[in-house]
């Protein structure tokens, strides 16, 4: 099929590339010229495992193209995906200006009937409103459909190729059938293709993110309780997870969720509820718990060192909001960095992929280290914020030699407290017995 994707970011680029890889002709459109120039040369502006190779192959084979010219990009397309950002707006709800703008541009350039698919995460009613606005601007018939995206950054290619499910929201069954044909190559292992109304599809995305974020805030609150009563949340987690009604997924305590989705989506749902005069007590609490959890490491550092942080050297491993991505949007590491800078600490940071983004925010206020051990030189403490695999089994002897003080704050519970103690480290985890409560 001939496909256009408008908005070539984390979602749009993965979508476009994977659809090209399955034999479709895809044009990716973006308004940022530098990004399109890079992509057209095969330079992928984001880090997503496996993506670079797929972009190169499909560019070379002529199935994937990049342009800033929306009119030309959509001219041949049967299906146009909208994958622009929908960031948090001033009132807390989603800022839909990108979606409306693209809708206007598509309508102005529509020459034949097409399916316009909203992939961006949007509040319930957006598909209907987009269809209304576009119908006012063009006489060419079109369909608007919802197709929320569930991929996880860091595993996006796998998630796209082997989705747990594909959800589409359509007004006409024929549109669902066209989209089913497009996704059929990815659903060979009996993965469900779920057809519903656009309203239900829009809602499905938010409900999924609300539940996932709730699990994180829930286990973080329980972890803090465990810690202050001398219980170990890791044991408790195993104790509950074997109950099949509960399970193990997404119940790892840490430093709070970040990223470009959960924070804004949870607030968008609160805003959606408020717009209908409904309470959203749980989602408000999930957000409040999460904001507090982002400060847990700084509180632990303060508690350990007292008021002596000024002039101390703190090493941070892991800056991206999660492993296997370079994305630092709403990353908990940034909250910690800001607090440490205000307290007068010297900060040495390492991340396998996110250093350039962090450097563009903080300039020469931090020391950037290409290697994990480089960050430890003369450090008074190491703080692990994001659990990249390469941090899981470091050479602790080397670490001790490099550090001024052998103190580790483990924001993701990647190390074993007893082993750390045996190795001579003072260890602080999250919600674990024997660690100093936050
Ligand atoms: N990132 C994720 O993991 C993820 C997962 C599921 C859903 N989503 C949703 O998908 C949407 C996109 O997210 P993202 O992370 O890919 O965002 P992003 O910021 O990485 O990409 C959005 C892209 O759209 C482009 N754009 C904006 N306005 C445009 C316009 N008028 N014309 C052409 N291009 C335009 C931007 O330049 C940018 O490249 C959001 O609604 C997000 O909530 C994201």
mmCIF file of C-alpha atoms in Angstrom, residues 9 42 44 52 75 90 172-173 178 183 199 201 219 231 253 261 309 321 338 352 386 395 397 402 404:
data_model
loop_
_atom_site.group_PDB
_atom_site.id
_atom_site.type_symbol
_atom_site.label_atom_id
_atom_site.label_comp_id
_atom_site.label_asym_id
_atom_site.label_seq_id
_atom_site.Cartn_x
_atom_site.Cartn_y
_atom_site.Cartn_z
ATOM 1 C CA UNK A 9 9.359 11.321 15.672
ATOM 2 C CA UNK A 42 20.349 7.757 6.361
ATOM 3 C CA UNK A 44 18.710 8.546 12.263
ATOM 4 C CA UNK A 52 19.031 2.539 11.976
ATOM 5 C CA UNK A 75 -0.326 12.934 -2.911
ATOM 6 C CA UNK A 90 -1.332 25.005 29.661
ATOM 7 C CA UNK A 172 -17.295 2.287 8.634
ATOM 8 C CA UNK A 173 -16.380 -1.440 8.577
ATOM 9 C CA UNK A 178 -8.315 -1.725 4.954
ATOM 10 C CA UNK A 183 -1.511 -4.805 9.796
ATOM 11 C CA UNK A 199 -14.151 7.141 20.969
ATOM 12 C CA UNK A 201 -10.100 3.474 20.726
ATOM 13 C CA UNK A 219 4.519 -0.087 44.143
ATOM 14 C CA UNK A 231 10.485 -4.871 55.150
ATOM 15 C CA UNK A 253 9.819 0.210 42.547
ATOM 16 C CA UNK A 261 3.688 9.704 27.612
ATOM 17 C CA UNK A 309 26.518 18.154 49.736
ATOM 18 C CA UNK A 321 13.912 8.176 31.274
ATOM 19 C CA UNK A 338 18.478 20.188 39.355
ATOM 20 C CA UNK A 352 25.133 5.235 26.932
ATOM 21 C CA UNK A 386 18.317 4.395 34.907
ATOM 22 C CA UNK A 395 33.679 -4.304 38.491
ATOM 23 C CA UNK A 397 36.767 -3.338 42.932
ATOM 24 C CA UNK A 402 37.993 5.246 41.718
ATOM 25 C CA UNK A 404 36.445 8.892 47.109
#
